[in-house]
Structure formats: structure tokens, C-alpha cells
mmCIF file of C-alpha atoms in Angstrom:
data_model
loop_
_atom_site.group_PDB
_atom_site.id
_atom_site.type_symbol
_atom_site.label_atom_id
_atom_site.label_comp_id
_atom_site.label_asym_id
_atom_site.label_seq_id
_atom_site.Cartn_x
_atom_site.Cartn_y
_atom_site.Cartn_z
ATOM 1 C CA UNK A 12 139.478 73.538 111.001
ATOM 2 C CA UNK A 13 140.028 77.069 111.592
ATOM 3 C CA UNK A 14 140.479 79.495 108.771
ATOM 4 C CA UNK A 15 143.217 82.175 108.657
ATOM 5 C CA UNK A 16 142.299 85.494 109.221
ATOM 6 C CA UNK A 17 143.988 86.543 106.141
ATOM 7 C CA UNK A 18 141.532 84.166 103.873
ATOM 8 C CA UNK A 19 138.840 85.750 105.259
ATOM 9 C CA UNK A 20 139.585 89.216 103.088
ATOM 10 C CA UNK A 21 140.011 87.283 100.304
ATOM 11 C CA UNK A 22 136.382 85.388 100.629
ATOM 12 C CA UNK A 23 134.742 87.810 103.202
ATOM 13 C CA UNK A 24 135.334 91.161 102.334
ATOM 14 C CA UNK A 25 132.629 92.144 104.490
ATOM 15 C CA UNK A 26 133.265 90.006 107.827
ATOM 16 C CA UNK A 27 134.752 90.968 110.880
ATOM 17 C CA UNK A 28 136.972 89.157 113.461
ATOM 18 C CA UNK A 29 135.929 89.220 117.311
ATOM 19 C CA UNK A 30 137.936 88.200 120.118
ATOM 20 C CA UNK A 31 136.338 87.052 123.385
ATOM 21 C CA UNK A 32 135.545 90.310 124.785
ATOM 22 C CA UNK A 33 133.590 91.311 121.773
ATOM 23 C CA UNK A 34 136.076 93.438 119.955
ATOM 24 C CA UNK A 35 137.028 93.648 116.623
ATOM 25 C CA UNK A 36 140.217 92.145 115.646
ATOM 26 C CA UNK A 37 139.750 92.533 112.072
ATOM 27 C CA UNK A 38 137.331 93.975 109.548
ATOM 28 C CA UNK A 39 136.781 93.238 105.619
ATOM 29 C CA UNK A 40 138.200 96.368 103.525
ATOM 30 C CA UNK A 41 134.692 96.882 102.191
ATOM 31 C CA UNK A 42 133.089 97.427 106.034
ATOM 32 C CA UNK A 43 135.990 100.190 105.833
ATOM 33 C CA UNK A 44 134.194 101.848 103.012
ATOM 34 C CA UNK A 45 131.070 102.846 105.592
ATOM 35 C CA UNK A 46 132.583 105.763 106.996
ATOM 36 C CA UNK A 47 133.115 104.178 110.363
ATOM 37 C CA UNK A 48 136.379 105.152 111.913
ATOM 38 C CA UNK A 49 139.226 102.985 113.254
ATOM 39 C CA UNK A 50 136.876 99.853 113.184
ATOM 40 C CA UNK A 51 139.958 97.528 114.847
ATOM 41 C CA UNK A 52 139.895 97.675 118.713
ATOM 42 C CA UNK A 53 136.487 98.996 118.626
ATOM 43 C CA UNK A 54 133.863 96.945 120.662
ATOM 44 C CA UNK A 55 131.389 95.610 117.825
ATOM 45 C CA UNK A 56 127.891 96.640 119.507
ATOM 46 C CA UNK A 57 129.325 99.950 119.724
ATOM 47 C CA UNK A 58 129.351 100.145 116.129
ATOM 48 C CA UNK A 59 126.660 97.686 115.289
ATOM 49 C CA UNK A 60 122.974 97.747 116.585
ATOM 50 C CA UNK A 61 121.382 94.399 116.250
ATOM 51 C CA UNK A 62 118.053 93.964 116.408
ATOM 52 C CA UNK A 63 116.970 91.248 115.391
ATOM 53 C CA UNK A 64 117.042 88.642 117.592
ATOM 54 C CA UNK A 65 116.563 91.400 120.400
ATOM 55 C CA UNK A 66 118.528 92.325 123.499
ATOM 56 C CA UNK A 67 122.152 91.155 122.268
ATOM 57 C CA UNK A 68 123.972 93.480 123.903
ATOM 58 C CA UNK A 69 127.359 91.744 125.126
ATOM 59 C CA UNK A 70 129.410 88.619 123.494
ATOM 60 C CA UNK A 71 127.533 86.227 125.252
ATOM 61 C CA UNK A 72 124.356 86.701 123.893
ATOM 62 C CA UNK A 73 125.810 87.385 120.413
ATOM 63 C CA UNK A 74 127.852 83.752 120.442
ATOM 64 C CA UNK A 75 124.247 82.569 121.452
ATOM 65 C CA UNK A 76 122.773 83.268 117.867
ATOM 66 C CA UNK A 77 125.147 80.835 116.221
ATOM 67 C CA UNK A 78 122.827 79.974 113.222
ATOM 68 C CA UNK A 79 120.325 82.450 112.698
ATOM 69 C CA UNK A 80 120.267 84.982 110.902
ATOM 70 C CA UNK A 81 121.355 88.641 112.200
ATOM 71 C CA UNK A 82 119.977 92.127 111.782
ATOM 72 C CA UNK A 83 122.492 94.913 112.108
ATOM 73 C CA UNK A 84 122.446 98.542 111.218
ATOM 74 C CA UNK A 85 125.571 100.755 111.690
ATOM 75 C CA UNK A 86 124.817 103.310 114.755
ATOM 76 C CA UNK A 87 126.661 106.629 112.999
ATOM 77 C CA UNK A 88 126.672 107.853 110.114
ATOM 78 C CA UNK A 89 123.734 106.510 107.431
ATOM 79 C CA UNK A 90 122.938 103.672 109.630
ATOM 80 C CA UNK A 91 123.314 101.418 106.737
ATOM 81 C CA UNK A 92 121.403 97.898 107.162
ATOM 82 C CA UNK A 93 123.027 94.882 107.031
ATOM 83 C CA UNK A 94 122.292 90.952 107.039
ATOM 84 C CA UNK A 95 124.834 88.785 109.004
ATOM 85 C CA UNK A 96 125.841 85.405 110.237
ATOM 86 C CA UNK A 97 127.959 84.470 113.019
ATOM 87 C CA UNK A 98 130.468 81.552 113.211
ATOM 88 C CA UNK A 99 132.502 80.713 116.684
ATOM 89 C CA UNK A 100 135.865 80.469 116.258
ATOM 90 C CA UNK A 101 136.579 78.012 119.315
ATOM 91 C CA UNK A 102 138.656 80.196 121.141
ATOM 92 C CA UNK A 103 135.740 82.320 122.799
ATOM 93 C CA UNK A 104 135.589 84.633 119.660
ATOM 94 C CA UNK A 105 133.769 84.551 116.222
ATOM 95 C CA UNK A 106 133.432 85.316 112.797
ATOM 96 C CA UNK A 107 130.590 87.314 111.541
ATOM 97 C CA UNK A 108 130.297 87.449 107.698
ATOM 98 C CA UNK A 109 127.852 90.601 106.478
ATOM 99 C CA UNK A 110 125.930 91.920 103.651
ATOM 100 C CA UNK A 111 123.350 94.558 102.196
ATOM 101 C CA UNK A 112 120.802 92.066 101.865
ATOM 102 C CA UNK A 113 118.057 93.909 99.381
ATOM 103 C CA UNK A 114 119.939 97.686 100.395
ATOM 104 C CA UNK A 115 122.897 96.488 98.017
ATOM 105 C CA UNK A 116 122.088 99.236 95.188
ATOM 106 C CA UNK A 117 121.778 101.887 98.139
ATOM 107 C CA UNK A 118 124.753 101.316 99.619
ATOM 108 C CA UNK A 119 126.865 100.720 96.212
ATOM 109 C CA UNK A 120 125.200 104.243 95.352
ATOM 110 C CA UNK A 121 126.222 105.591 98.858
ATOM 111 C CA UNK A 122 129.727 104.136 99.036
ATOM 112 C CA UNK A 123 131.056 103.961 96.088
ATOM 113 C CA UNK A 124 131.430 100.518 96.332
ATOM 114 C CA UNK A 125 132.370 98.170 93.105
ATOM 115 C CA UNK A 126 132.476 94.539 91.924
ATOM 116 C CA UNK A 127 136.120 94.193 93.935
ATOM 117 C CA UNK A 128 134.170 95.255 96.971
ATOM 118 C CA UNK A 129 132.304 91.785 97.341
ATOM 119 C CA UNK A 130 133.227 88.393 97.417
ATOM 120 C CA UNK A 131 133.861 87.078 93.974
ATOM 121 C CA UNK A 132 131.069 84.619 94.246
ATOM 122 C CA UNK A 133 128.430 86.909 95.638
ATOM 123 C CA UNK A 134 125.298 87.247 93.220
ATOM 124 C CA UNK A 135 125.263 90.206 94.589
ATOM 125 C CA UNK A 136 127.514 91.674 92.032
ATOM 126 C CA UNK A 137 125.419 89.832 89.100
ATOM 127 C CA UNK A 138 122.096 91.306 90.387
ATOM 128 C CA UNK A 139 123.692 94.524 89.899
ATOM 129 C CA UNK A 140 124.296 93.878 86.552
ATOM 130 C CA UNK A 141 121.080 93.087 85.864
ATOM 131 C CA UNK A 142 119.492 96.013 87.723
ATOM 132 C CA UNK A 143 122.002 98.420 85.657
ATOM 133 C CA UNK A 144 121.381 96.681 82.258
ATOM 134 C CA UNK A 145 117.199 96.857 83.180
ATOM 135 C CA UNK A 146 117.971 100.594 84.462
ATOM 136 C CA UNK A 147 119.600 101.380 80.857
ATOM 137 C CA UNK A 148 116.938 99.661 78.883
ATOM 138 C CA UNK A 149 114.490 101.379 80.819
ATOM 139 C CA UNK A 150 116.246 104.444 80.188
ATOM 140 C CA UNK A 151 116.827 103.668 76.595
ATOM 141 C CA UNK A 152 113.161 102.511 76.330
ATOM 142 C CA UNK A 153 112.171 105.854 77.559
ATOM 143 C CA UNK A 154 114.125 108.086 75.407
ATOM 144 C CA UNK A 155 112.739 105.797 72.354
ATOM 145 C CA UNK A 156 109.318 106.347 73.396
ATOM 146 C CA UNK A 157 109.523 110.286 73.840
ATOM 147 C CA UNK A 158 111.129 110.465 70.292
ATOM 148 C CA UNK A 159 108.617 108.776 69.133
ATOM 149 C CA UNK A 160 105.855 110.684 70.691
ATOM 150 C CA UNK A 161 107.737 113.850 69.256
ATOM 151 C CA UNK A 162 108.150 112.066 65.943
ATOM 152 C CA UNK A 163 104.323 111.427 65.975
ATOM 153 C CA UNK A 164 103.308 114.608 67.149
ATOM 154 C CA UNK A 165 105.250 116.538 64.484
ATOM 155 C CA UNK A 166 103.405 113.687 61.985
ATOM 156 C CA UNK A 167 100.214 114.584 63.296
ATOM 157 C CA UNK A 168 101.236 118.076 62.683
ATOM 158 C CA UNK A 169 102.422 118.325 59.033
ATOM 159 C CA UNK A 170 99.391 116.060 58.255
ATOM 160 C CA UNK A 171 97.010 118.784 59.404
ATOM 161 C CA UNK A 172 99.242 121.948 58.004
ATOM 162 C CA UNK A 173 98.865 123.230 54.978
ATOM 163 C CA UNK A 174 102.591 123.500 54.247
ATOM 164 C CA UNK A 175 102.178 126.806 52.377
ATOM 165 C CA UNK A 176 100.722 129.472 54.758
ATOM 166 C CA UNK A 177 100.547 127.195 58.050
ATOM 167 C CA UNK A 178 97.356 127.104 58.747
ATOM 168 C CA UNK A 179 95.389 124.163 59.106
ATOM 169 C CA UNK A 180 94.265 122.131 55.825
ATOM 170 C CA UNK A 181 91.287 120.732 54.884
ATOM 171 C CA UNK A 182 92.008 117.569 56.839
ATOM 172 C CA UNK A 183 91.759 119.447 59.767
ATOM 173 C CA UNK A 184 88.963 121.809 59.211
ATOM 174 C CA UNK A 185 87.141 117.862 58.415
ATOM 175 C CA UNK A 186 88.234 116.859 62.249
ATOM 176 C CA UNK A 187 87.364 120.213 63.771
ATOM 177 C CA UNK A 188 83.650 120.082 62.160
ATOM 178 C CA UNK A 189 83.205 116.249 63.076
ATOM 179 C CA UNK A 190 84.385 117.112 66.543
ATOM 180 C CA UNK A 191 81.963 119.932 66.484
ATOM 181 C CA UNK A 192 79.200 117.343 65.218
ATOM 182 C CA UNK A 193 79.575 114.978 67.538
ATOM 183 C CA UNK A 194 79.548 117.111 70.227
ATOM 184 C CA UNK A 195 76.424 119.267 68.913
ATOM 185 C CA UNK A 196 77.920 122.097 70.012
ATOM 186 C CA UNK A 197 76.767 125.608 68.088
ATOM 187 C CA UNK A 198 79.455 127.165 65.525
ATOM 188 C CA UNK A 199 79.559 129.216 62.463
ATOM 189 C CA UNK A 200 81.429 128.584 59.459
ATOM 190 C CA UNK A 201 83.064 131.212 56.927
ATOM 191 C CA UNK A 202 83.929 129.813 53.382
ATOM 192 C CA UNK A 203 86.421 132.570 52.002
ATOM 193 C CA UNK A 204 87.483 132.887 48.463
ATOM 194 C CA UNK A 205 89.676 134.929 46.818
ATOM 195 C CA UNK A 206 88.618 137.553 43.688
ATOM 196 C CA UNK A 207 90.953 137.853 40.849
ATOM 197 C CA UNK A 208 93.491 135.478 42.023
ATOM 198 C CA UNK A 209 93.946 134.000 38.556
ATOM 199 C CA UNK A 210 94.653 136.994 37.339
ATOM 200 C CA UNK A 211 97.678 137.607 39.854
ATOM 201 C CA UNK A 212 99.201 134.113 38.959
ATOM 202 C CA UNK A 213 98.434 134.927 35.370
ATOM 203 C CA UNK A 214 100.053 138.327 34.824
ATOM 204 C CA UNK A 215 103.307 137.849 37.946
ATOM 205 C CA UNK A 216 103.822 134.273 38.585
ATOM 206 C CA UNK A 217 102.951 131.954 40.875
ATOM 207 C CA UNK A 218 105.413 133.173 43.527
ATOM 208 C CA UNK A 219 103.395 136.455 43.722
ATOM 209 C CA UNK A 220 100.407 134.115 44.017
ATOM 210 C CA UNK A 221 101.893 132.283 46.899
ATOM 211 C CA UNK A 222 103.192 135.476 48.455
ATOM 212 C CA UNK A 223 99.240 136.901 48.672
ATOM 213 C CA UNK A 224 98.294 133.630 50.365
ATOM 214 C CA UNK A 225 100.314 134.089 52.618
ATOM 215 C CA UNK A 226 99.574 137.472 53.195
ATOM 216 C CA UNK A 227 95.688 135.977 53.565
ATOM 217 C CA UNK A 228 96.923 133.638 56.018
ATOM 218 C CA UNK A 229 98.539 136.219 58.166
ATOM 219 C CA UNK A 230 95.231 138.568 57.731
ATOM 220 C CA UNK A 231 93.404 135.504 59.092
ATOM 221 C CA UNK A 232 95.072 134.199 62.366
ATOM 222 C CA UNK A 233 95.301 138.016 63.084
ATOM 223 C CA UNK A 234 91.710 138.093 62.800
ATOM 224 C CA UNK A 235 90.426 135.055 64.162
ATOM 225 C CA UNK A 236 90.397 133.833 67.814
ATOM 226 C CA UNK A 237 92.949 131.090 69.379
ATOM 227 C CA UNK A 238 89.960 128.662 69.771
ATOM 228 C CA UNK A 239 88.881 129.029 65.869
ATOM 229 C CA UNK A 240 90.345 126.989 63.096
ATOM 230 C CA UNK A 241 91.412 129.067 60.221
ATOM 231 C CA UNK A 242 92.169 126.628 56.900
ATOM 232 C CA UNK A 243 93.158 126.663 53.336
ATOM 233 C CA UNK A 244 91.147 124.127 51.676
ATOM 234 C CA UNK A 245 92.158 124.964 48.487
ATOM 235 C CA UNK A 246 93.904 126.791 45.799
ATOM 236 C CA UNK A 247 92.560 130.262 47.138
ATOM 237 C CA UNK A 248 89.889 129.431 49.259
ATOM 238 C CA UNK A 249 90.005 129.437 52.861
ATOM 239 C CA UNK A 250 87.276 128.514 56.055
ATOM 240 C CA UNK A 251 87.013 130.319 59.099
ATOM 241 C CA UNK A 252 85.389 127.347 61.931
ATOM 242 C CA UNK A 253 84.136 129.511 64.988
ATOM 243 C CA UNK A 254 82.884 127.300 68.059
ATOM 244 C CA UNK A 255 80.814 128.381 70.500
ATOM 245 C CA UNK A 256 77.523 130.743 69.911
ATOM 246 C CA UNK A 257 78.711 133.841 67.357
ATOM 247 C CA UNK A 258 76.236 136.093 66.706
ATOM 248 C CA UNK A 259 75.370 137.807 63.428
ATOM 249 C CA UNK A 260 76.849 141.065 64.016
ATOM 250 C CA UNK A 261 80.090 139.635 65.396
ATOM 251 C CA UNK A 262 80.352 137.243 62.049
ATOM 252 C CA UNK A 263 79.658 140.761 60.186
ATOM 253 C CA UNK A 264 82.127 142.624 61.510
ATOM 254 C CA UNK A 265 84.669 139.753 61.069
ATOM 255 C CA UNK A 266 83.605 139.430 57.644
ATOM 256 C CA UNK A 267 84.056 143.072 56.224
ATOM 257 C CA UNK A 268 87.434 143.406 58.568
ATOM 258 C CA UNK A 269 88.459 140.194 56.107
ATOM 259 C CA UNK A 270 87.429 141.430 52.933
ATOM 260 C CA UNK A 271 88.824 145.571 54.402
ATOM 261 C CA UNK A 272 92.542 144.091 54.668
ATOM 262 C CA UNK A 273 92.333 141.468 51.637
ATOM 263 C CA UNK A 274 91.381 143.767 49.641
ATOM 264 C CA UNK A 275 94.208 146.396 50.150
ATOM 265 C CA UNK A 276 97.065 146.087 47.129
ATOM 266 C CA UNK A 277 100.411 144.474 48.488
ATOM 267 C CA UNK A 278 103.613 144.354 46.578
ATOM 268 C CA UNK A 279 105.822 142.011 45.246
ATOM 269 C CA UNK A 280 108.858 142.481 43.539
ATOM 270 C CA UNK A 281 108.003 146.337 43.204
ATOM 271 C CA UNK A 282 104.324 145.420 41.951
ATOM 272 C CA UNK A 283 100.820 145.679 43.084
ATOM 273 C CA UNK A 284 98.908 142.735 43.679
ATOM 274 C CA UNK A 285 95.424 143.500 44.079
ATOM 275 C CA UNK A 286 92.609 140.761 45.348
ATOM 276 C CA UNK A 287 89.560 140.821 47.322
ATOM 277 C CA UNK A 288 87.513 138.230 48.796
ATOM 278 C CA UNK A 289 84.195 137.049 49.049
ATOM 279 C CA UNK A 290 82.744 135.182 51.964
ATOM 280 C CA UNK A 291 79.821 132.971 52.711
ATOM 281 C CA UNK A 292 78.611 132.411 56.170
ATOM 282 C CA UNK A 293 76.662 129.652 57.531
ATOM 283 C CA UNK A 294 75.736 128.501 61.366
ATOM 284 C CA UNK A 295 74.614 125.836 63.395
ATOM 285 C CA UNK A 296 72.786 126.011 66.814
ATOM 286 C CA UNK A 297 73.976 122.272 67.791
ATOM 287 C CA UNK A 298 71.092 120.429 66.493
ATOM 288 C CA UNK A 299 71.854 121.063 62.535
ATOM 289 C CA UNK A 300 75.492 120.019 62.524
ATOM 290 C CA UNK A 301 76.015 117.905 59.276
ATOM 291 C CA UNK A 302 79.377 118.641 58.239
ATOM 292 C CA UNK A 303 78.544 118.270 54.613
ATOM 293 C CA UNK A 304 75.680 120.368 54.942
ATOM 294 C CA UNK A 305 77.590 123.092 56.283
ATOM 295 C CA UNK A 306 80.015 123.665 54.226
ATOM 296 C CA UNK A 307 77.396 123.080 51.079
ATOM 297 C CA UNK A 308 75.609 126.099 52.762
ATOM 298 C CA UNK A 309 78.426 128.239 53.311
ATOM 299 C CA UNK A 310 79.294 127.350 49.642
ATOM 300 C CA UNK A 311 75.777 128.420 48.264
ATOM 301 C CA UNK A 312 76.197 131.862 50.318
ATOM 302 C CA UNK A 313 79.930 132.754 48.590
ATOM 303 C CA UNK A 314 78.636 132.191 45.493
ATOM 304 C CA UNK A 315 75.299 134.769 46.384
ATOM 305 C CA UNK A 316 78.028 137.349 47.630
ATOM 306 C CA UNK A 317 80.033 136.569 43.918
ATOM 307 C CA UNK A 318 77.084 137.203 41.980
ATOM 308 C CA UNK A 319 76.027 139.891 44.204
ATOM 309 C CA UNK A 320 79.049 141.828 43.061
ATOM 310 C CA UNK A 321 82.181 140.671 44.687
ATOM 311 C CA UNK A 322 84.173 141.738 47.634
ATOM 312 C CA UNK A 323 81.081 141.009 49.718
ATOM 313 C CA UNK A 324 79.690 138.732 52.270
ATOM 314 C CA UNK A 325 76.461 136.705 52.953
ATOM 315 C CA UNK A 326 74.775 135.349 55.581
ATOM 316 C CA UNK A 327 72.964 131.722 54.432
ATOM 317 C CA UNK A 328 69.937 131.469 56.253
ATOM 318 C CA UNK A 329 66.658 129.152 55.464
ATOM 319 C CA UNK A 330 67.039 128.433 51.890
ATOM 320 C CA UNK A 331 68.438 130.274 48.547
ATOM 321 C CA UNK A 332 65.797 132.289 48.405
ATOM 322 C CA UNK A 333 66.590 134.351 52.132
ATOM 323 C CA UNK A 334 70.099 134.536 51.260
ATOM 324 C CA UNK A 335 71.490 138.397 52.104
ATOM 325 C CA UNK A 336 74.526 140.118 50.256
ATOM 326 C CA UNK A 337 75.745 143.319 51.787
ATOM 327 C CA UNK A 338 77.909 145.226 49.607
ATOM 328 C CA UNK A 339 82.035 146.668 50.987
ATOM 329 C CA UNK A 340 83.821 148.734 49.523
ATOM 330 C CA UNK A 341 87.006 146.787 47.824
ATOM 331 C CA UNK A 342 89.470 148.962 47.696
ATOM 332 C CA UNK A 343 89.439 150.663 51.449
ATOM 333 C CA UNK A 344 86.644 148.999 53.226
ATOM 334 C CA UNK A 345 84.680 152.159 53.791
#
């Protein structure tokens, strides 16, 4: 039985119509959406290449591959591929239904095409759905994922921030120094604490004692390196991690420029707040690099440099009894 040409749009909206010379009679309105021109009258190898099976190049060999499977790509323009399959029409002409095979989401990118562009039975059109729902999970997936990321870096973050002056907290100096450990990489370690903060917070408040922390905090990351950890690990006491080798005059230096600018008044309000600070120095050469035992050394040394006076600095070295304190002047650092 031989089907209308008409119900061919309907169920082929890719096929095309050949009479017996090998032209086309009539095309699918979706083979009109390729950008080939005035596809009626046309001969069909003109605008098709097949090949595969090979050397087709007139109707008689094309009617000859009845049954198998044909591979076509458009000679002009994006040279599309296509899949087709040929039917005789038993007049000396044929029908050849097409399709995009696996280049379907190409060519419905390149053409425009839509659901009304294929035959209503194609799964074609339901692959597509499922490629564009996977392609906006995938998207949505991805968009989750990076917030989350952010959400975990900011976490990671305010977990290591001291939320005050913004420099890292005690948590972090912890993770520095066990990094440090494990490594046994050389550092040196300030502990820093502030004299006479009590009395600031006593006599103006405790917003002019969080006002002179934060001064602190600024004097600090001015003073300190990028790759050195500068932390508040307490009410006024702060610790200065320094990786690498530092030598003793360096850590000197750094220590009265500290206690110079700490120790100069700022105001508040219209009022004088006057600190200084003492600081307590220990280092490791890699092989000593207890965390704990650090810090309990750098501790010992503050408390030398408090006893010693205030508004000084000491080195820890072997033991309490080798402990230096090398007096600054508090008020200008000269």
C-alpha cells in the first residue's frame, strides 16, 4: 500500500520524496530548518553526501541499499550528519526517512529545532528531556556545591578569627604550630601581653578597651610578615608565629618596634589611653618543636620581661636561669 505524500509530514518530518531520476519531490519541514535552499527539484546527492555504504552516487545505486542503514551528511553549510533509511515507492522512486542519530542535541542547538520538529513518537524528543533535566541538575548540583564550598570556607574562617580585631584566634595559632611541628620546620614564637590594660577597662569602659585592641591588632599585621600568624589568644594577650629561620636581632628589632607603637597614648572619646606591652620570645630550630613547650617557654620569658620592669622583651634561651630582659623606653621607644 502506498502512503500519501501528505502523511508523510505528519509521521516523517524529516523524510524526503524522490522521483525516479533522483530528485526531490518533497522534503519534511524540519530538513527545511538546515539552511539548505529550495530543497524541491534539487537532485538529492547534490545536497546529500552518503558515505556509508560507499560510491552511491546516482538513483540506482541508492534504490540498491533498500534495508540498510544510510550515512548522510549535508554538503553546505554545517554538514550536519544524519542517519537514514530508504523505502521504494514502486514507481522507480523512494522514500528516505532521516534523523540526527547521536548529533540530535547539536543540531537542536544549531537549528533551533523543537519537540514539533520530530515525529511525535520519536524518543528522540524524550532523550532530550532527559539530557536537559540531567543538564539542570548538573547545573543545579554545581551551584549547590560552590555555595557550599563558600559556606564552608567562610565557616572555616570565622572559626579561626577572632571576631574582635580579625586576627587569627587561638585555634589557629594551635593549627599553625602543629603544622609547624609536624613539619619540623624552624620558627620563633612571640607571646605579647598588654601592661595596664585593666586599668583602661577599669577607669573608661570596655569600649575603650576594645578600641586599644584593636589598635594592637592593627600595630601587629603592620608589623608582621604575610607568611606569620599574628593571634589574640586572649583577653589582652597576643602571639606573633614566625616560620622559617629568624634570627635574634631581627626578633629584637620586631620586638621593641611592638612595644615603640603600643606604647604610644591613643584616644578615645577625647581621652588618653595609655598601655605598653611586654613580650616573651622563644624559638625552635626544627628538632624542638613541642607546641606546648613553646608557648610554656615564651610564657616563662613575658613574665622575666614583667618582672624585669615592664614594657620590655626577653629572649628564652636554655633554662630560667639564661633568660635576658632588655629594657625600652615606654613612652617613645627611645
Amino acid at each position: 500500500m502506498t502512503i500519501p505524500l501528505a502523511a508523510l509530514h505528519v509521521f516523517c518530518p524529516m523524510h524526503v520524496a524522490l522521483d525516479r531520476f533522483g530528485h526531490i519531490k518533497q522534503a519534511g519541514a524540519t530538513l527545511h530548518k538546515l539552511g539548505v535552499p529550495q530543497l524541491e527539484g534539487r537532485r538529492f546527492l547534490d545536497v546529500f553526501e552518503v558515505y556509508r555504504p560507499r560510491a552511491v552516487d546516482c538513483m540506482t545505486q541508492l534504490l540498491r541499499t533498500e534495508g540498510r542503514k544510510l550515512h548522510l551528511r549535508l554538503r553546505s553549510g554545517k554538514r550536519t550528519s544524519l542517519k537514514g533509511h530508504l523505502v521504494p515507492d514502486g514507481t522507480g522512486g523512494a522514500a528516505i526517512n532521516l534523523s540526527f542519530g547521536i548529533a540530535v542535541i547539536d543540531a537542536v542547538r544549531d537549528y533551533a529545532l523543537t519537540s514539533a520538529d520530530f515525529a511525535p513518537t520519536d524518543l528522540a524528543v524524550e532523550m532530550l528531556y532527559l539530557v536537559e533535566a540531567k543538564s539542570a541538575a548538573m547545573d543545579a548540583s554545581r551551584r549547590l556545591n560552590t555555595r557550599l564550598q563558600g559556606a564552608m570556607l567562610d565557616a572555616e574562617e570565622r572559626a579561626f578569627t577572632d571576631t574582635l580585631t580579625g586576627l587569627r584566634n587561638r585555634r589557629a595559632m594551635d593549627h599553625v604550630l602543629t603544622r609547624l611541628g609536624r613539619a619540623e620546620a624552624p620558627f620563633a614564637l612571640m607571646h605579647l601581653d598588654l601592661d595596664f590594660f585593666k586599668q583602661v577597662n577599669d577607669t573608661m569602659g570596655h569600649a575603650a578597651g576594645d578600641y586599644v585592641l584593636q589598635n594592637v591588632a592593627r600595630i601587629m599585621l603592620d608589623e608582621t610578615r604575610k607568611d606569620d600568624t599574628a593571634a589574640r589568644v586572649g583577653g589582652d594577650e597576643f602571639v606573633i608565629v614566625m616560620s622559617n629561620s629568624v634570627s635574634c636581632e631581627r626578633l629584637s628589632d620586631l620586638a621593641q618596634r611592638l612595644i615603640a607603637r603600643i606604647s604610644k597614648p591613643v584616644l578615645f572619646d577625647g581621652r588618653e589611653c595609655r598601655v605598653s606591652a611586654s613580650v616573651g620570645i622563644s624559638q625552635s630550630d626544627g628538632t624542638h618543636t613541642d607546641p606546648a613547650t613553646i608557648l610554656e617557654e615564651a610564657d616563662i620569658a613575658l613574665y622575666a620581661a614583667k618582672r624585669a620592669g615592664r614594657a620590655r622583651f626577653a629572649f628564652y634561651q636554655a633554662g630560667p636561669a639564661e633568660i635576658t630582659s632588655m629594657p625600652q623606653n615606654a613612652a617613645a621607644g627611645e
